[in-house]
């Protein structure tokens, strides 16, 4: 239930690569996102919610009448997921209303990514939106917000060129491998995972390697397709351990919920190894799929997304002018979005007024038709259209003035309208949030 005289707040609670390293991020990961959404919406005062979870960020977006109170409760709830509560609590950032959707707009524009301008985050946000929609935790506010910022994000990318030639996290992992061992042309490289990130890794490698890149994926047909498209070779998932024996680089980019490369598996492969070269393992999976202790094995070097910062800093320096242009566009778009969301706050009052008026119109129209006797369809439509136009024209100034009052934060004018139309004290159910 939403009181028509109260204001809904947009809340953002986040822990990202900017404040937390991978182990801390992983300690608060939601393994079942649908269940997480259901539990978040069940929190007191939460009307809508969305969960954005990637390899370097976990973000909650909530709508609540109790802004600060809900923000604090959600922050504590997220921090309690970690065994290191205090560390997690200190790493969590928050934003309310204007600052919340400014942050979201920066994400869709590519400014908050580890690698500035990367485009994969747009797909991740849209997937998060669809997951929340399927879980029925979206309402009119988050729907409007996310559709708007996705449109703005694409427009900013096109106008500034911030994504032109940008490397993704997947491509950055290939850059890291090249920095670590030099030329990749004659190296034996295994890519685990043939999803979106794995495909990006594969394409980046295809431009650098002469030797066929090996692909392993749980769904073997996907590995085959990727290998055929890029001139590589597919490996059945239960045979990848044999490949480890002679591999120079392994890039793990899956979404498996459990470890794929354990210390035991890697130790066994290394015991059969004849090469004196190090085995470089780069894990950019979400969640991480390589056991941390593999780095204790001689000649095994493990790297994660935490090790991509140098490449990210280089990318930022190259795109500084694009960043400045994007920031200016965001500031301009925020003025429009602020106004839109304020006007959206009176949607329930407007809906109730129009619903009541339409009910009266239909009732009186029915009475009039009955008094006229036999009325053919053409005349009936003329009368129906006439009364409909009269209703719309009568309420158009009222609706526009309500929206103007909301835009100016004029609660007094809104409350007067509620009293004049006998809506005082009534609660209106927002069907979109049910």
Tab-separated table of C-alpha atoms in Angstrom:
chain	number	residue	atom	x	y	z
A	1	UNK	CA	0.000	0.000	0.000
A	2	UNK	CA	1.229	3.491	-0.844
A	3	UNK	CA	-0.129	6.590	0.787
A	4	UNK	CA	-0.875	9.092	-1.918
A	5	UNK	CA	0.659	11.928	0.133
A	6	UNK	CA	4.018	10.289	0.771
A	7	UNK	CA	7.208	10.344	-1.297
A	8	UNK	CA	8.956	7.232	-2.562
A	9	UNK	CA	12.762	7.218	-2.341
A	10	UNK	CA	15.228	5.397	-4.572
A	11	UNK	CA	17.990	3.691	-2.601
A	12	UNK	CA	21.278	2.206	-3.808
A	13	UNK	CA	23.417	-0.077	-1.625
A	14	UNK	CA	26.613	-1.342	-3.252
A	15	UNK	CA	29.937	-3.068	-2.725
A	16	UNK	CA	32.236	-2.914	-5.755
A	17	UNK	CA	35.770	-3.388	-7.027
A	18	UNK	CA	36.484	0.185	-5.937
A	19	UNK	CA	36.183	-0.588	-2.228
A	20	UNK	CA	36.563	-4.377	-1.950
A	21	UNK	CA	38.841	-7.056	-3.313
A	22	UNK	CA	37.379	-10.223	-4.812
A	23	UNK	CA	37.326	-12.377	-1.622
A	24	UNK	CA	35.262	-9.753	0.216
A	25	UNK	CA	32.926	-9.341	-2.758
A	26	UNK	CA	32.446	-13.088	-2.901
A	27	UNK	CA	31.566	-13.225	0.783
A	28	UNK	CA	28.325	-11.329	0.144
A	29	UNK	CA	27.348	-12.858	-3.225
A	30	UNK	CA	23.709	-13.940	-3.635
A	31	UNK	CA	23.762	-17.471	-5.029
A	32	UNK	CA	20.008	-17.549	-5.752
A	33	UNK	CA	19.083	-14.149	-7.190
A	34	UNK	CA	15.351	-14.874	-7.437
A	35	UNK	CA	15.201	-15.807	-3.770
A	36	UNK	CA	17.283	-12.742	-2.914
A	37	UNK	CA	14.816	-10.467	-4.732
A	38	UNK	CA	11.875	-12.048	-2.944
A	39	UNK	CA	13.543	-11.586	0.445
A	40	UNK	CA	14.542	-7.995	-0.320
A	41	UNK	CA	11.010	-7.036	-1.294
A	42	UNK	CA	9.748	-8.673	1.900
A	43	UNK	CA	11.799	-6.192	3.933
A	44	UNK	CA	9.750	-3.644	5.837
A	45	UNK	CA	8.842	-0.564	3.754
A	46	UNK	CA	10.368	-1.937	0.503
A	47	UNK	CA	7.978	-1.588	-2.453
A	48	UNK	CA	10.296	-2.409	-5.381
A	49	UNK	CA	13.759	-3.908	-5.735
A	50	UNK	CA	16.405	-4.963	-8.251
A	51	UNK	CA	19.704	-6.805	-7.779
A	52	UNK	CA	22.692	-6.108	-10.038
A	53	UNK	CA	25.437	-8.681	-9.482
A	54	UNK	CA	28.546	-9.032	-11.657
A	55	UNK	CA	32.146	-10.135	-11.167
A	56	UNK	CA	33.085	-6.750	-9.699
A	57	UNK	CA	29.928	-5.315	-8.167
A	58	UNK	CA	26.927	-6.273	-6.046
A	59	UNK	CA	24.290	-3.545	-6.008
A	60	UNK	CA	20.791	-3.297	-4.550
A	61	UNK	CA	18.237	-0.816	-5.864
A	62	UNK	CA	15.238	-0.333	-3.592
A	63	UNK	CA	12.152	1.888	-3.542
A	64	UNK	CA	10.817	2.842	-0.126
A	65	UNK	CA	8.837	5.576	1.619
A	66	UNK	CA	11.361	5.392	4.467
A	67	UNK	CA	14.546	6.491	2.710
A	68	UNK	CA	17.277	6.688	5.368
A	69	UNK	CA	15.743	3.998	7.554
A	70	UNK	CA	15.502	1.450	4.734
A	71	UNK	CA	18.964	2.419	3.478
A	72	UNK	CA	20.541	1.670	6.867
A	73	UNK	CA	18.633	-1.608	7.253
A	74	UNK	CA	19.649	-2.794	3.791
A	75	UNK	CA	23.296	-1.872	4.355
A	76	UNK	CA	23.411	-3.898	7.569
A	77	UNK	CA	21.611	-6.786	5.866
A	78	UNK	CA	24.181	-6.895	3.050
A	79	UNK	CA	27.147	-6.630	5.427
A	80	UNK	CA	25.811	-9.483	7.587
A	81	UNK	CA	26.141	-11.837	4.633
A	82	UNK	CA	29.913	-11.696	5.130
A	83	UNK	CA	31.851	-13.447	7.877
A	84	UNK	CA	33.858	-10.215	8.039
A	85	UNK	CA	30.967	-7.945	8.967
A	86	UNK	CA	32.931	-4.835	9.913
A	87	UNK	CA	35.148	-4.966	6.825
A	88	UNK	CA	32.139	-5.485	4.568
A	89	UNK	CA	30.148	-2.735	6.295
A	90	UNK	CA	32.966	-0.242	5.771
A	91	UNK	CA	33.316	-1.240	2.105
A	92	UNK	CA	29.617	-0.758	1.333
A	93	UNK	CA	28.692	2.535	-0.316
A	94	UNK	CA	25.184	4.017	-0.353
A	95	UNK	CA	23.253	6.606	-2.322
A	96	UNK	CA	19.775	8.075	-2.022
A	97	UNK	CA	17.515	9.537	-4.708
A	98	UNK	CA	19.475	11.932	-6.986
A	99	UNK	CA	22.837	10.394	-6.078
A	100	UNK	CA	21.435	6.876	-6.587
A	101	UNK	CA	20.317	7.410	-10.143
A	102	UNK	CA	23.376	9.496	-10.920
A	103	UNK	CA	25.472	6.469	-9.934
A	104	UNK	CA	23.309	4.172	-12.074
A	105	UNK	CA	23.646	6.512	-15.038
A	106	UNK	CA	27.430	6.453	-14.606
A	107	UNK	CA	27.314	2.646	-14.742
A	108	UNK	CA	25.291	2.517	-17.956
A	109	UNK	CA	27.613	5.141	-19.473
A	110	UNK	CA	30.669	2.984	-18.728
A	111	UNK	CA	32.200	5.324	-16.132
A	112	UNK	CA	31.970	2.946	-13.160
A	113	UNK	CA	33.398	-0.133	-14.869
A	114	UNK	CA	36.862	-1.355	-13.950
A	115	UNK	CA	37.737	-0.897	-17.617
A	116	UNK	CA	36.214	2.468	-18.590
A	117	UNK	CA	33.747	2.262	-21.465
A	118	UNK	CA	33.354	-1.529	-21.550
A	119	UNK	CA	29.964	-2.527	-22.898
A	120	UNK	CA	29.299	-5.867	-21.214
A	121	UNK	CA	27.758	-4.079	-18.222
A	122	UNK	CA	24.807	-2.949	-20.379
A	123	UNK	CA	23.809	-6.571	-20.966
A	124	UNK	CA	24.334	-7.341	-17.282
A	125	UNK	CA	22.033	-4.492	-16.235
A	126	UNK	CA	19.362	-5.584	-18.695
A	127	UNK	CA	19.581	-9.165	-17.424
A	128	UNK	CA	19.178	-7.854	-13.856
A	129	UNK	CA	16.119	-5.896	-14.992
A	130	UNK	CA	14.548	-8.980	-16.609
A	131	UNK	CA	15.282	-11.106	-13.521
A	132	UNK	CA	13.534	-8.551	-11.291
A	133	UNK	CA	10.633	-8.327	-13.722
A	134	UNK	CA	10.261	-12.109	-13.695
A	135	UNK	CA	10.382	-12.119	-9.887
A	136	UNK	CA	7.673	-9.412	-9.896
A	137	UNK	CA	9.746	-7.043	-7.779
A	138	UNK	CA	9.681	-4.141	-10.255
A	139	UNK	CA	7.172	-1.302	-10.112
A	140	UNK	CA	6.662	1.921	-12.063
A	141	UNK	CA	9.559	3.779	-10.441
A	142	UNK	CA	12.354	1.275	-11.130
A	143	UNK	CA	10.880	0.465	-14.521
A	144	UNK	CA	11.009	4.114	-15.518
A	145	UNK	CA	14.439	4.646	-13.978
A	146	UNK	CA	16.163	1.678	-15.602
A	147	UNK	CA	14.603	2.130	-19.027
A	148	UNK	CA	15.593	5.779	-18.962
A	149	UNK	CA	19.197	5.271	-17.841
A	150	UNK	CA	19.761	2.463	-20.340
A	151	UNK	CA	18.663	4.792	-23.142
A	152	UNK	CA	20.819	7.617	-21.803
A	153	UNK	CA	23.814	5.313	-21.324
A	154	UNK	CA	23.737	4.222	-24.960
A	155	UNK	CA	23.304	7.814	-26.123
A	156	UNK	CA	26.325	8.969	-24.089
A	157	UNK	CA	28.465	6.120	-25.416
A	158	UNK	CA	27.541	7.018	-29.000
A	159	UNK	CA	28.056	10.759	-28.531
A	160	UNK	CA	31.384	10.605	-26.666
A	161	UNK	CA	32.957	7.525	-28.233
A	162	UNK	CA	33.879	6.332	-24.749
A	163	UNK	CA	33.309	2.701	-25.765
A	164	UNK	CA	35.163	2.967	-29.063
A	165	UNK	CA	38.006	0.477	-28.937
A	166	UNK	CA	37.436	-0.069	-25.220
A	167	UNK	CA	38.638	-3.335	-23.755
A	168	UNK	CA	36.344	-5.405	-21.577
A	169	UNK	CA	37.377	-7.303	-18.470
A	170	UNK	CA	37.699	-10.355	-20.705
A	171	UNK	CA	40.014	-8.568	-23.119
A	172	UNK	CA	41.923	-7.060	-20.181
A	173	UNK	CA	42.666	-10.579	-18.923
A	174	UNK	CA	44.309	-11.347	-22.286
A	175	UNK	CA	46.281	-8.111	-21.998
A	176	UNK	CA	47.411	-9.209	-18.539
A	177	UNK	CA	48.554	-12.591	-19.895
A	178	UNK	CA	50.555	-10.841	-22.608
A	179	UNK	CA	52.159	-8.545	-20.040
A	180	UNK	CA	53.129	-11.533	-17.888
A	181	UNK	CA	54.656	-13.840	-20.480
A	182	UNK	CA	55.218	-11.648	-23.535
A	183	UNK	CA	54.221	-12.795	-27.000
A	184	UNK	CA	51.199	-15.132	-26.977
A	185	UNK	CA	51.584	-16.330	-30.576
A	186	UNK	CA	53.141	-19.710	-29.842
A	187	UNK	CA	51.635	-20.321	-26.398
A	188	UNK	CA	49.248	-23.113	-25.478
A	189	UNK	CA	46.151	-21.384	-24.088
A	190	UNK	CA	42.990	-22.865	-22.608
A	191	UNK	CA	39.805	-20.819	-22.192
A	192	UNK	CA	37.258	-22.285	-19.777
A	193	UNK	CA	33.775	-20.979	-20.485
A	194	UNK	CA	32.007	-20.151	-23.758
A	195	UNK	CA	29.494	-17.617	-22.469
A	196	UNK	CA	29.600	-13.875	-23.080
A	197	UNK	CA	32.850	-13.253	-21.183
A	198	UNK	CA	34.499	-16.411	-22.505
A	199	UNK	CA	33.626	-15.366	-26.046
A	200	UNK	CA	35.191	-11.936	-25.525
A	201	UNK	CA	38.358	-13.618	-24.211
A	202	UNK	CA	38.388	-15.975	-27.189
A	203	UNK	CA	38.058	-13.175	-29.747
A	204	UNK	CA	40.851	-11.193	-28.085
A	205	UNK	CA	43.111	-14.253	-28.146
A	206	UNK	CA	42.294	-15.052	-31.768
A	207	UNK	CA	43.929	-11.780	-32.810
A	208	UNK	CA	47.127	-12.578	-30.919
A	209	UNK	CA	47.692	-16.337	-31.224
A	210	UNK	CA	49.016	-18.457	-34.064
A	211	UNK	CA	48.483	-21.739	-32.226
A	212	UNK	CA	44.854	-22.870	-31.967
A	213	UNK	CA	43.236	-21.726	-28.708
A	214	UNK	CA	41.586	-24.544	-26.757
A	215	UNK	CA	38.019	-24.105	-25.491
A	216	UNK	CA	36.324	-26.070	-22.712
A	217	UNK	CA	32.691	-25.611	-21.742
A	218	UNK	CA	30.180	-27.747	-19.887
A	219	UNK	CA	27.931	-27.622	-22.944
A	220	UNK	CA	30.365	-29.132	-25.439
A	221	UNK	CA	28.428	-27.905	-28.494
A	222	UNK	CA	29.021	-24.275	-27.464
A	223	UNK	CA	32.754	-24.903	-27.225
A	224	UNK	CA	32.663	-26.512	-30.677
A	225	UNK	CA	30.820	-23.536	-32.176
A	226	UNK	CA	33.242	-21.051	-30.641
A	227	UNK	CA	36.237	-23.073	-31.817
A	228	UNK	CA	34.881	-23.327	-35.372
A	229	UNK	CA	34.199	-19.591	-35.541
A	230	UNK	CA	37.660	-18.617	-34.299
A	231	UNK	CA	39.877	-21.367	-35.651
A	232	UNK	CA	40.410	-22.995	-32.280
A	233	UNK	CA	39.849	-26.462	-30.882
A	234	UNK	CA	37.093	-27.680	-28.536
A	235	UNK	CA	37.920	-29.812	-25.520
A	236	UNK	CA	35.368	-31.899	-23.643
A	237	UNK	CA	34.941	-30.542	-20.153
A	238	UNK	CA	35.905	-33.780	-18.445
A	239	UNK	CA	39.183	-33.800	-20.417
A	240	UNK	CA	40.467	-30.305	-19.616
A	241	UNK	CA	42.798	-31.691	-16.910
A	242	UNK	CA	44.864	-33.340	-19.633
A	243	UNK	CA	45.249	-29.964	-21.346
A	244	UNK	CA	46.564	-28.406	-18.111
A	245	UNK	CA	49.646	-30.612	-18.312
A	246	UNK	CA	51.072	-28.653	-21.244
A	247	UNK	CA	49.194	-25.340	-21.006
A	248	UNK	CA	50.987	-22.016	-20.656
A	249	UNK	CA	47.892	-19.966	-19.827
A	250	UNK	CA	44.431	-20.842	-18.526
A	251	UNK	CA	41.752	-18.143	-18.491
A	252	UNK	CA	38.724	-19.177	-16.499
A	253	UNK	CA	35.572	-17.235	-17.422
A	254	UNK	CA	32.586	-19.326	-16.391
A	255	UNK	CA	29.548	-18.726	-14.205
A	256	UNK	CA	29.706	-22.078	-12.416
A	257	UNK	CA	28.624	-21.797	-8.754
A	258	UNK	CA	31.460	-24.036	-7.555
A	259	UNK	CA	35.247	-24.442	-7.921
A	260	UNK	CA	36.429	-25.958	-11.193
A	261	UNK	CA	40.193	-25.793	-10.673
A	262	UNK	CA	41.057	-27.077	-7.221
A	263	UNK	CA	44.503	-27.441	-5.721
A	264	UNK	CA	44.226	-31.211	-6.156
A	265	UNK	CA	43.368	-31.041	-9.859
A	266	UNK	CA	46.123	-28.559	-10.682
A	267	UNK	CA	48.714	-30.422	-8.551
A	268	UNK	CA	47.980	-33.657	-10.391
A	269	UNK	CA	48.407	-31.973	-13.786
A	270	UNK	CA	51.610	-30.208	-12.733
A	271	UNK	CA	53.103	-33.504	-11.514
A	272	UNK	CA	52.943	-34.790	-15.107
A	273	UNK	CA	54.294	-31.606	-16.645
A	274	UNK	CA	57.527	-31.723	-18.630
A	275	UNK	CA	57.692	-28.017	-19.504
A	276	UNK	CA	59.752	-25.737	-17.252
A	277	UNK	CA	57.438	-22.796	-17.966
A	278	UNK	CA	55.102	-21.436	-15.335
A	279	UNK	CA	51.401	-22.135	-15.621
A	280	UNK	CA	49.544	-18.803	-15.617
A	281	UNK	CA	45.935	-19.048	-14.389
A	282	UNK	CA	43.707	-15.982	-14.700
A	283	UNK	CA	40.321	-16.289	-13.026
A	284	UNK	CA	37.679	-13.736	-14.045
A	285	UNK	CA	34.716	-16.009	-13.336
A	286	UNK	CA	31.659	-14.896	-11.408
A	287	UNK	CA	31.936	-16.303	-8.786
A	288	UNK	CA	35.616	-17.254	-8.824
A	289	UNK	CA	36.139	-20.832	-10.010
A	290	UNK	CA	39.792	-21.390	-9.079
A	291	UNK	CA	40.740	-22.415	-5.569
A	292	UNK	CA	42.973	-19.756	-4.041
A	293	UNK	CA	45.469	-22.321	-2.714
A	294	UNK	CA	46.573	-23.343	-6.237
A	295	UNK	CA	49.069	-20.461	-5.983
A	296	UNK	CA	50.919	-22.534	-3.384
A	297	UNK	CA	51.855	-25.062	-6.089
A	298	UNK	CA	55.364	-24.523	-7.518
A	299	UNK	CA	55.391	-22.854	-10.955
A	300	UNK	CA	51.678	-21.971	-10.759
A	301	UNK	CA	50.803	-18.273	-10.796
A	302	UNK	CA	47.205	-17.299	-10.029
A	303	UNK	CA	45.690	-13.925	-10.950
A	304	UNK	CA	42.143	-12.602	-10.499
A	305	UNK	CA	40.153	-9.544	-11.467
A	306	UNK	CA	41.935	-7.705	-8.637
A	307	UNK	CA	45.093	-7.824	-10.751
A	308	UNK	CA	43.589	-5.927	-13.689
A	309	UNK	CA	43.866	-2.492	-12.045
A	310	UNK	CA	47.023	-1.417	-13.910
A	311	UNK	CA	45.367	-2.104	-17.237
A	312	UNK	CA	42.243	-0.298	-16.010
A	313	UNK	CA	44.306	2.770	-15.034
A	314	UNK	CA	45.935	2.860	-18.469
A	315	UNK	CA	42.506	2.641	-20.076
A	316	UNK	CA	41.230	5.532	-17.932
A	317	UNK	CA	44.143	7.764	-18.910
A	318	UNK	CA	43.484	7.104	-22.600
A	319	UNK	CA	39.801	8.006	-22.268
A	320	UNK	CA	39.968	11.040	-19.999
A	321	UNK	CA	38.469	13.453	-22.562
A	322	UNK	CA	35.603	11.046	-23.226
A	323	UNK	CA	35.021	10.763	-19.468
A	324	UNK	CA	34.752	14.533	-19.093
A	325	UNK	CA	32.254	14.763	-21.958
A	326	UNK	CA	30.215	11.891	-20.514
A	327	UNK	CA	30.085	13.549	-17.083
A	328	UNK	CA	28.715	16.742	-18.614
A	329	UNK	CA	26.019	14.830	-20.493
A	330	UNK	CA	25.064	12.967	-17.310
A	331	UNK	CA	24.633	16.258	-15.418
A	332	UNK	CA	22.314	17.501	-18.169
A	333	UNK	CA	20.289	14.282	-18.275
A	334	UNK	CA	19.931	14.191	-14.489
A	335	UNK	CA	17.919	17.421	-14.554
A	336	UNK	CA	15.390	15.745	-16.862
A	337	UNK	CA	15.346	12.496	-14.890
A	338	UNK	CA	14.888	14.341	-11.580
A	339	UNK	CA	11.846	16.079	-13.027
A	340	UNK	CA	10.427	12.855	-14.487
A	341	UNK	CA	10.654	10.996	-11.190
A	342	UNK	CA	9.087	13.850	-9.245
A	343	UNK	CA	6.135	13.891	-11.649
A	344	UNK	CA	5.873	10.120	-11.318
A	345	UNK	CA	5.257	10.599	-7.581
A	346	UNK	CA	1.689	11.827	-8.246
A	347	UNK	CA	0.838	8.947	-10.565
A	348	UNK	CA	-1.402	7.269	-7.971
A	349	UNK	CA	-3.452	10.404	-7.349
A	350	UNK	CA	-3.907	10.980	-11.081
A	351	UNK	CA	-4.794	7.328	-11.631
A	352	UNK	CA	-7.419	7.444	-8.850
A	353	UNK	CA	-8.965	10.664	-10.148
A	354	UNK	CA	-9.227	9.377	-13.708
A	355	UNK	CA	-10.516	5.996	-12.553
A	356	UNK	CA	-13.303	7.607	-10.508
A	357	UNK	CA	-14.186	10.004	-13.327
A	358	UNK	CA	-14.266	7.170	-15.880
A	359	UNK	CA	-16.540	5.139	-13.600
A	360	UNK	CA	-18.957	8.082	-13.354
A	361	UNK	CA	-18.799	8.585	-17.142
A	362	UNK	CA	-19.622	4.976	-17.877
A	363	UNK	CA	-22.498	4.960	-15.367
A	364	UNK	CA	-24.092	8.158	-16.707
A	365	UNK	CA	-23.465	7.117	-20.309
A	366	UNK	CA	-25.319	3.882	-19.718
A	367	UNK	CA	-28.271	5.778	-18.192
A	368	UNK	CA	-28.410	8.205	-21.116
A	369	UNK	CA	-28.314	5.427	-23.725
A	370	UNK	CA	-31.157	3.628	-21.957
A	371	UNK	CA	-33.290	6.811	-21.941
A	372	UNK	CA	-32.684	7.344	-25.672
A	373	UNK	CA	-34.077	3.929	-26.461
A	374	UNK	CA	-32.788	2.266	-29.635
A	375	UNK	CA	-29.404	3.749	-30.558
A	376	UNK	CA	-27.383	2.295	-33.420
A	377	UNK	CA	-23.655	1.563	-33.066
A	378	UNK	CA	-22.585	4.685	-34.973
A	379	UNK	CA	-24.531	7.052	-32.718
A	380	UNK	CA	-23.474	5.140	-29.621
A	381	UNK	CA	-19.821	5.612	-30.624
A	382	UNK	CA	-20.344	9.342	-31.222
A	383	UNK	CA	-21.833	9.794	-27.765
A	384	UNK	CA	-19.106	7.653	-26.183
A	385	UNK	CA	-16.332	9.606	-27.917
A	386	UNK	CA	-17.911	12.943	-26.955
A	387	UNK	CA	-18.122	12.122	-23.242
A	388	UNK	CA	-14.617	10.678	-23.291
A	389	UNK	CA	-13.196	13.863	-24.849
A	390	UNK	CA	-15.092	16.037	-22.352
A	391	UNK	CA	-13.657	14.052	-19.460
A	392	UNK	CA	-10.099	14.264	-20.761
A	393	UNK	CA	-10.333	17.985	-21.523
A	394	UNK	CA	-11.809	18.677	-18.083
A	395	UNK	CA	-9.077	16.829	-16.203
A	396	UNK	CA	-6.139	17.774	-18.424
A	397	UNK	CA	-5.382	21.049	-16.551
A	398	UNK	CA	-5.760	19.291	-13.220
A	399	UNK	CA	-3.301	16.571	-14.198
A	400	UNK	CA	-0.811	19.048	-15.623
A	401	UNK	CA	-0.973	21.224	-12.506
A	402	UNK	CA	-0.448	18.198	-10.270
A	403	UNK	CA	2.654	17.271	-12.263
A	404	UNK	CA	3.937	20.851	-12.064
A	405	UNK	CA	3.367	20.850	-8.294
A	406	UNK	CA	5.292	17.562	-8.002
A	407	UNK	CA	8.118	18.970	-10.139
A	408	UNK	CA	8.373	21.943	-7.754
A	409	UNK	CA	8.059	19.768	-4.622
A	410	UNK	CA	4.886	21.705	-3.800
A	411	UNK	CA	3.328	19.242	-1.355
A	412	UNK	CA	0.812	21.846	-0.189
A	413	UNK	CA	-0.758	22.101	-3.660
A	414	UNK	CA	-0.861	18.310	-3.966
A	415	UNK	CA	-2.533	17.934	-0.577
A	416	UNK	CA	-5.104	20.587	-1.503
A	417	UNK	CA	-5.945	18.609	-4.650
A	418	UNK	CA	-6.346	15.466	-2.574
A	419	UNK	CA	-8.797	17.266	-0.255
A	420	UNK	CA	-10.728	18.864	-3.112
A	421	UNK	CA	-11.245	15.513	-4.816
A	422	UNK	CA	-12.066	13.772	-1.544
A	423	UNK	CA	-8.939	11.565	-1.518
A	424	UNK	CA	-7.692	12.636	1.890
A	425	UNK	CA	-6.531	9.776	4.088
A	426	UNK	CA	-7.079	7.181	1.375
A	427	UNK	CA	-4.461	4.635	0.455
A	428	UNK	CA	-4.154	3.670	-3.173
A	429	UNK	CA	-2.818	0.296	-4.211
A	430	UNK	CA	-0.161	0.558	-6.901
A	431	UNK	CA	-1.035	-2.424	-9.072
A	432	UNK	CA	2.326	-2.323	-10.834
A	433	UNK	CA	4.121	-3.254	-7.621
A	434	UNK	CA	2.012	-6.306	-6.951
